[in-house]
Amino acid sequence: AQSVTQLGSHVSVSEGALVLLRCNYSSSVPPYLFWYVQYPNQGLQLLLKYTTGATLVKGINGFEAEFKKSETSFHLTKPSAHMSDAAEYFCAVSDPGGNEKLTFGTGTRLTIIP
Amino acid sequence: GAGVSQSPSNKVTEKGKDVELRCDPISGHTALYWYRQSLGQGLEFLIYFQGNSAPDKSGLPSDRFSAERTGGSVSTLTIQRTQQEDSAVYLCASSSSQGATGYTFGSGTRLTVV
């Protein structure tokens, strides 16, 4: 069975500061990994994904994440936070080759301090 | 259509009533998924359709929940005898043959049971 742990249900950073949202996963097979963002009263938007190949993946809005197999981690970073980054962020894992349902973490609410 | 459409966007119902939630996937997407987003619980997988078949119903929380898909397109999630714990946002996603790497989520239906 797969699982995802997001450390920190709430994270606050100052505008212009580094954003770091943590995600660790458990999977019996090499997983596909995802970060989604959810703005208030909206659906989920894909930020970035890792499937195979390069372990550092770049996504939209200046976000990136690095797949570290040895640490079973897929942390999300952005060098400089912007007010518009305030949202809830979800890490997810899927089992490639299965029915590819997503197993989500419980989410991290990011607040940007002006 | 251009995106995944869910209706209604909001539904308030009395405890004990039945409700139907609708999902219109992206045209041509063969896979369709239902998820539930509860406060503090993150997102939970409910059911997966491939075409009109549901090979994975493992996430349906009780026999009060059922879903169908017709014509390989529209899906309906039905909750019978609603309970207050059913209050949540119900999200639908569709995908082409790319599976989890090609998900598009709808904006969800917010269900409130009073």
PDB file of N, CA and C in Angstrom, chain B residues 5-66:
ATOM      1  N   SER B   5     -16.522  18.999 -15.793  1.00  0.00           N
ATOM      2  CA  SER B   5     -17.608  19.786 -15.245  1.00  0.00           C
ATOM      3  C   SER B   5     -18.355  18.991 -14.182  1.00  0.00           C
ATOM      4  N   GLN B   6     -18.576  19.594 -13.038  1.00  0.00           N
ATOM      5  CA  GLN B   6     -19.321  18.930 -11.964  1.00  0.00           C
ATOM      6  C   GLN B   6     -20.533  19.772 -11.586  1.00  0.00           C
ATOM      7  N   SER B   7     -21.617  19.063 -11.305  1.00  0.00           N
ATOM      8  CA  SER B   7     -22.821  19.768 -10.876  1.00  0.00           C
ATOM      9  C   SER B   7     -23.568  18.961  -9.827  1.00  0.00           C
ATOM     10  N   PRO B   8     -24.264  19.629  -8.903  1.00  0.00           N
ATOM     11  CA  PRO B   8     -24.198  21.075  -8.690  1.00  0.00           C
ATOM     12  C   PRO B   8     -22.869  21.477  -8.067  1.00  0.00           C
ATOM     13  N   SER B   9     -22.583  22.743  -8.004  1.00  0.00           N
ATOM     14  CA  SER B   9     -21.345  23.174  -7.354  1.00  0.00           C
ATOM     15  C   SER B   9     -21.519  23.158  -5.837  1.00  0.00           C
ATOM     16  N   ASN B  10     -22.731  23.399  -5.396  1.00  0.00           N
ATOM     17  CA  ASN B  10     -23.058  23.346  -3.965  1.00  0.00           C
ATOM     18  C   ASN B  10     -24.382  22.632  -3.784  1.00  0.00           C
ATOM     19  N   LYS B  11     -24.465  21.826  -2.730  1.00  0.00           N
ATOM     20  CA  LYS B  11     -25.700  21.116  -2.434  1.00  0.00           C
ATOM     21  C   LYS B  11     -25.873  21.046  -0.931  1.00  0.00           C
ATOM     22  N   VAL B  12     -27.004  21.543  -0.472  1.00  0.00           N
ATOM     23  CA  VAL B  12     -27.354  21.416   0.933  1.00  0.00           C
ATOM     24  C   VAL B  12     -28.542  20.475   0.998  1.00  0.00           C
ATOM     25  N   THR B  13     -28.435  19.459   1.826  1.00  0.00           N
ATOM     26  CA  THR B  13     -29.503  18.479   1.923  1.00  0.00           C
ATOM     27  C   THR B  13     -29.769  18.135   3.378  1.00  0.00           C
ATOM     28  N   GLU B  14     -30.958  17.654   3.614  1.00  0.00           N
ATOM     29  CA  GLU B  14     -31.312  17.242   4.970  1.00  0.00           C
ATOM     30  C   GLU B  14     -30.838  15.820   5.222  1.00  0.00           C
ATOM     31  N   LYS B  15     -30.453  15.583   6.430  1.00  0.00           N
ATOM     32  CA  LYS B  15     -30.043  14.240   6.830  1.00  0.00           C
ATOM     33  C   LYS B  15     -31.140  13.242   6.468  1.00  0.00           C
ATOM     34  N   GLY B  16     -30.701  12.133   5.869  1.00  0.00           N
ATOM     35  CA  GLY B  16     -31.642  11.087   5.495  1.00  0.00           C
ATOM     36  C   GLY B  16     -32.100  11.143   4.048  1.00  0.00           C
ATOM     37  N   LYS B  17     -31.871  12.270   3.379  1.00  0.00           N
ATOM     38  CA  LYS B  17     -32.244  12.385   1.975  1.00  0.00           C
ATOM     39  C   LYS B  17     -31.173  11.772   1.083  1.00  0.00           C
ATOM     40  N   ASP B  18     -31.584  11.425  -0.142  1.00  0.00           N
ATOM     41  CA  ASP B  18     -30.635  10.937  -1.141  1.00  0.00           C
ATOM     42  C   ASP B  18     -30.148  12.106  -1.999  1.00  0.00           C
ATOM     43  N   VAL B  19     -28.885  12.032  -2.447  1.00  0.00           N
ATOM     44  CA  VAL B  19     -28.358  13.068  -3.342  1.00  0.00           C
ATOM     45  C   VAL B  19     -27.638  12.420  -4.511  1.00  0.00           C
ATOM     46  N   GLU B  20     -27.632  13.119  -5.633  1.00  0.00           N
ATOM     47  CA  GLU B  20     -26.901  12.691  -6.821  1.00  0.00           C
ATOM     48  C   GLU B  20     -25.941  13.790  -7.237  1.00  0.00           C
ATOM     49  N   LEU B  21     -24.712  13.409  -7.439  1.00  0.00           N
ATOM     50  CA  LEU B  21     -23.678  14.333  -7.886  1.00  0.00           C
ATOM     51  C   LEU B  21     -23.232  13.901  -9.282  1.00  0.00           C
ATOM     52  N   ARG B  22     -23.054  14.892 -10.143  1.00  0.00           N
ATOM     53  CA  ARG B  22     -22.787  14.583 -11.546  1.00  0.00           C
ATOM     54  C   ARG B  22     -21.399  15.033 -11.964  1.00  0.00           C
ATOM     55  N   CYS B  23     -20.798  14.239 -12.829  1.00  0.00           N
ATOM     56  CA  CYS B  23     -19.486  14.586 -13.374  1.00  0.00           C
ATOM     57  C   CYS B  23     -19.505  14.383 -14.887  1.00  0.00           C
ATOM     58  N   ASP B  24     -19.150  15.444 -15.615  1.00  0.00           N
ATOM     59  CA  ASP B  24     -18.986  15.377 -17.064  1.00  0.00           C
ATOM     60  C   ASP B  24     -17.496  15.440 -17.369  1.00  0.00           C
ATOM     61  N   PRO B  25     -16.901  14.338 -17.783  1.00  0.00           N
ATOM     62  CA  PRO B  25     -15.448  14.351 -17.998  1.00  0.00           C
ATOM     63  C   PRO B  25     -15.080  15.026 -19.315  1.00  0.00           C
ATOM     64  N   ILE B  26     -13.812  15.159 -19.523  1.00  0.00           N
ATOM     65  CA  ILE B  26     -13.324  15.675 -20.796  1.00  0.00           C
ATOM     66  C   ILE B  26     -13.642  14.635 -21.878  1.00  0.00           C
ATOM     67  N   SER B  27     -14.118  15.114 -22.987  1.00  0.00           N
ATOM     68  CA  SER B  27     -14.498  14.217 -24.073  1.00  0.00           C
ATOM     69  C   SER B  27     -13.317  13.346 -24.484  1.00  0.00           C
ATOM     70  N   GLY B  28     -13.581  12.035 -24.552  1.00  0.00           N
ATOM     71  CA  GLY B  28     -12.537  11.108 -24.972  1.00  0.00           C
ATOM     72  C   GLY B  28     -11.715  10.531 -23.834  1.00  0.00           C
ATOM     73  N   HIS B  29     -11.863  11.075 -22.647  1.00  0.00           N
ATOM     74  CA  HIS B  29     -11.139  10.515 -21.504  1.00  0.00           C
ATOM     75  C   HIS B  29     -11.824   9.232 -21.053  1.00  0.00           C
ATOM     76  N   THR B  30     -11.079   8.143 -21.066  1.00  0.00           N
ATOM     77  CA  THR B  30     -11.679   6.850 -20.749  1.00  0.00           C
ATOM     78  C   THR B  30     -11.710   6.572 -19.248  1.00  0.00           C
ATOM     79  N   ALA B  31     -10.784   7.151 -18.521  1.00  0.00           N
ATOM     80  CA  ALA B  31     -10.710   6.899 -17.072  1.00  0.00           C
ATOM     81  C   ALA B  31     -11.375   8.034 -16.312  1.00  0.00           C
ATOM     82  N   LEU B  32     -12.095   7.675 -15.256  1.00  0.00           N
ATOM     83  CA  LEU B  32     -12.779   8.669 -14.438  1.00  0.00           C
ATOM     84  C   LEU B  32     -12.664   8.261 -12.979  1.00  0.00           C
ATOM     85  N   TYR B  33     -12.376   9.212 -12.131  1.00  0.00           N
ATOM     86  CA  TYR B  33     -12.128   8.957 -10.711  1.00  0.00           C
ATOM     87  C   TYR B  33     -12.993   9.894  -9.869  1.00  0.00           C
ATOM     88  N   TRP B  34     -13.476   9.377  -8.755  1.00  0.00           N
ATOM     89  CA  TRP B  34     -14.138  10.202  -7.744  1.00  0.00           C
ATOM     90  C   TRP B  34     -13.282  10.207  -6.481  1.00  0.00           C
ATOM     91  N   TYR B  35     -13.137  11.393  -5.904  1.00  0.00           N
ATOM     92  CA  TYR B  35     -12.430  11.576  -4.639  1.00  0.00           C
ATOM     93  C   TYR B  35     -13.313  12.392  -3.708  1.00  0.00           C
ATOM     94  N   ARG B  36     -13.060  12.245  -2.408  1.00  0.00           N
ATOM     95  CA  ARG B  36     -13.771  13.030  -1.409  1.00  0.00           C
ATOM     96  C   ARG B  36     -12.757  13.804  -0.597  1.00  0.00           C
ATOM     97  N   GLN B  37     -13.056  15.084  -0.407  1.00  0.00           N
ATOM     98  CA  GLN B  37     -12.171  15.941   0.378  1.00  0.00           C
ATOM     99  C   GLN B  37     -12.931  16.418   1.609  1.00  0.00           C
ATOM    100  N   SER B  38     -12.546  15.883   2.748  1.00  0.00           N
ATOM    101  CA  SER B  38     -13.187  16.246   4.006  1.00  0.00           C
ATOM    102  C   SER B  38     -12.254  17.118   4.811  1.00  0.00           C
ATOM    103  N   LEU B  39     -12.842  17.979   5.642  1.00  0.00           N
ATOM    104  CA  LEU B  39     -12.034  18.880   6.462  1.00  0.00           C
ATOM    105  C   LEU B  39     -11.119  18.060   7.352  1.00  0.00           C
ATOM    106  N   GLY B  40      -9.835  18.329   7.241  1.00  0.00           N
ATOM    107  CA  GLY B  40      -8.873  17.639   8.084  1.00  0.00           C
ATOM    108  C   GLY B  40      -8.536  16.222   7.651  1.00  0.00           C
ATOM    109  N   GLN B  41      -9.161  15.753   6.590  1.00  0.00           N
ATOM    110  CA  GLN B  41      -8.929  14.370   6.159  1.00  0.00           C
ATOM    111  C   GLN B  41      -8.159  14.284   4.858  1.00  0.00           C
ATOM    112  N   GLY B  42      -7.946  15.389   4.198  1.00  0.00           N
ATOM    113  CA  GLY B  42      -7.293  15.304   2.902  1.00  0.00           C
ATOM    114  C   GLY B  42      -8.232  14.736   1.862  1.00  0.00           C
ATOM    115  N   LEU B  43      -7.655  14.212   0.830  1.00  0.00           N
ATOM    116  CA  LEU B  43      -8.452  13.650  -0.269  1.00  0.00           C
ATOM    117  C   LEU B  43      -8.410  12.129  -0.226  1.00  0.00           C
ATOM    118  N   GLU B  44      -9.603  11.534  -0.313  1.00  0.00           N
ATOM    119  CA  GLU B  44      -9.699  10.078  -0.290  1.00  0.00           C
ATOM    120  C   GLU B  44     -10.242   9.600  -1.627  1.00  0.00           C
ATOM    121  N   PHE B  45      -9.650   8.563  -2.144  1.00  0.00           N
ATOM    122  CA  PHE B  45     -10.138   7.908  -3.351  1.00  0.00           C
ATOM    123  C   PHE B  45     -11.453   7.195  -3.046  1.00  0.00           C
ATOM    124  N   LEU B  46     -12.403   7.313  -3.949  1.00  0.00           N
ATOM    125  CA  LEU B  46     -13.678   6.626  -3.786  1.00  0.00           C
ATOM    126  C   LEU B  46     -13.827   5.484  -4.790  1.00  0.00           C
ATOM    127  N   ILE B  47     -13.758   5.819  -6.082  1.00  0.00           N
ATOM    128  CA  ILE B  47     -14.040   4.831  -7.108  1.00  0.00           C
ATOM    129  C   ILE B  47     -13.362   5.234  -8.407  1.00  0.00           C
ATOM    130  N   TYR B  48     -13.045   4.229  -9.211  1.00  0.00           N
ATOM    131  CA  TYR B  48     -12.377   4.415 -10.503  1.00  0.00           C
ATOM    132  C   TYR B  48     -13.188   3.728 -11.582  1.00  0.00           C
ATOM    133  N   PHE B  49     -13.428   4.427 -12.670  1.00  0.00           N
ATOM    134  CA  PHE B  49     -14.077   3.860 -13.838  1.00  0.00           C
ATOM    135  C   PHE B  49     -13.091   3.810 -15.000  1.00  0.00           C
ATOM    136  N   GLN B  50     -13.156   2.703 -15.721  1.00  0.00           N
ATOM    137  CA  GLN B  50     -12.492   2.607 -17.016  1.00  0.00           C
ATOM    138  C   GLN B  50     -13.616   2.298 -18.006  1.00  0.00           C
ATOM    139  N   GLY B  51     -13.918   3.262 -18.859  1.00  0.00           N
ATOM    140  CA  GLY B  51     -15.144   3.119 -19.645  1.00  0.00           C
ATOM    141  C   GLY B  51     -16.332   3.137 -18.705  1.00  0.00           C
ATOM    142  N   ASN B  52     -17.246   2.205 -18.889  1.00  0.00           N
ATOM    143  CA  ASN B  52     -18.422   2.119 -18.020  1.00  0.00           C
ATOM    144  C   ASN B  52     -18.234   1.163 -16.852  1.00  0.00           C
ATOM    145  N   SER B  53     -17.085   0.505 -16.800  1.00  0.00           N
ATOM    146  CA  SER B  53     -16.843  -0.468 -15.738  1.00  0.00           C
ATOM    147  C   SER B  53     -16.099   0.176 -14.581  1.00  0.00           C
ATOM    148  N   ALA B  54     -16.344  -0.351 -13.400  1.00  0.00           N
ATOM    149  CA  ALA B  54     -15.693   0.172 -12.189  1.00  0.00           C
ATOM    150  C   ALA B  54     -14.830  -0.924 -11.579  1.00  0.00           C
ATOM    151  N   PRO B  55     -13.601  -1.074 -12.056  1.00  0.00           N
ATOM    152  CA  PRO B  55     -12.762  -2.142 -11.538  1.00  0.00           C
ATOM    153  C   PRO B  55     -12.263  -1.912 -10.118  1.00  0.00           C
ATOM    154  N   ASP B  56     -12.382  -0.703  -9.618  1.00  0.00           N
ATOM    155  CA  ASP B  56     -11.917  -0.423  -8.261  1.00  0.00           C
ATOM    156  C   ASP B  56     -12.938   0.466  -7.562  1.00  0.00           C
ATOM    157  N   LYS B  57     -13.656  -0.158  -6.631  1.00  0.00           N
ATOM    158  CA  LYS B  57     -14.649   0.563  -5.830  1.00  0.00           C
ATOM    159  C   LYS B  57     -14.199   0.593  -4.372  1.00  0.00           C
ATOM    160  N   SER B  58     -12.949   0.323  -4.146  1.00  0.00           N
ATOM    161  CA  SER B  58     -12.480   0.053  -2.781  1.00  0.00           C
ATOM    162  C   SER B  58     -12.619   1.234  -1.834  1.00  0.00           C
ATOM    163  N   GLY B  59     -12.749   2.437  -2.368  1.00  0.00           N
ATOM    164  CA  GLY B  59     -12.815   3.613  -1.508  1.00  0.00           C
ATOM    165  C   GLY B  59     -14.210   4.024  -1.085  1.00  0.00           C
ATOM    166  N   LEU B  60     -15.236   3.400  -1.640  1.00  0.00           N
ATOM    167  CA  LEU B  60     -16.596   3.767  -1.252  1.00  0.00           C
ATOM    168  C   LEU B  60     -16.774   3.449   0.227  1.00  0.00           C
ATOM    169  N   PRO B  61     -17.161   4.427   1.044  1.00  0.00           N
ATOM    170  CA  PRO B  61     -17.132   4.242   2.498  1.00  0.00           C
ATOM    171  C   PRO B  61     -18.225   3.338   3.054  1.00  0.00           C
ATOM    172  N   SER B  62     -19.327   3.201   2.352  1.00  0.00           N
ATOM    173  CA  SER B  62     -20.394   2.326   2.853  1.00  0.00           C
ATOM    174  C   SER B  62     -21.312   1.979   1.694  1.00  0.00           C
ATOM    175  N   ASP B  63     -22.239   1.072   1.955  1.00  0.00           N
ATOM    176  CA  ASP B  63     -23.162   0.681   0.886  1.00  0.00           C
ATOM    177  C   ASP B  63     -24.193   1.767   0.580  1.00  0.00           C
ATOM    178  N   ARG B  64     -24.149   2.874   1.304  1.00  0.00           N
ATOM    179  CA  ARG B  64     -25.015   4.009   0.944  1.00  0.00           C
ATOM    180  C   ARG B  64     -24.478   4.749  -0.276  1.00  0.00           C
ATOM    181  N   PHE B  65     -23.223   4.484  -0.593  1.00  0.00           N
ATOM    182  CA  PHE B  65     -22.579   5.159  -1.722  1.00  0.00           C
ATOM    183  C   PHE B  65     -22.571   4.242  -2.943  1.00  0.00           C
ATOM    184  N   SER B  66     -22.931   4.788  -4.087  1.00  0.00           N
ATOM    185  CA  SER B  66     -22.849   4.039  -5.337  1.00  0.00           C
ATOM    186  C   SER B  66     -22.529   5.024  -6.461  1.00  0.00           C
TER     187      SER B  66
END
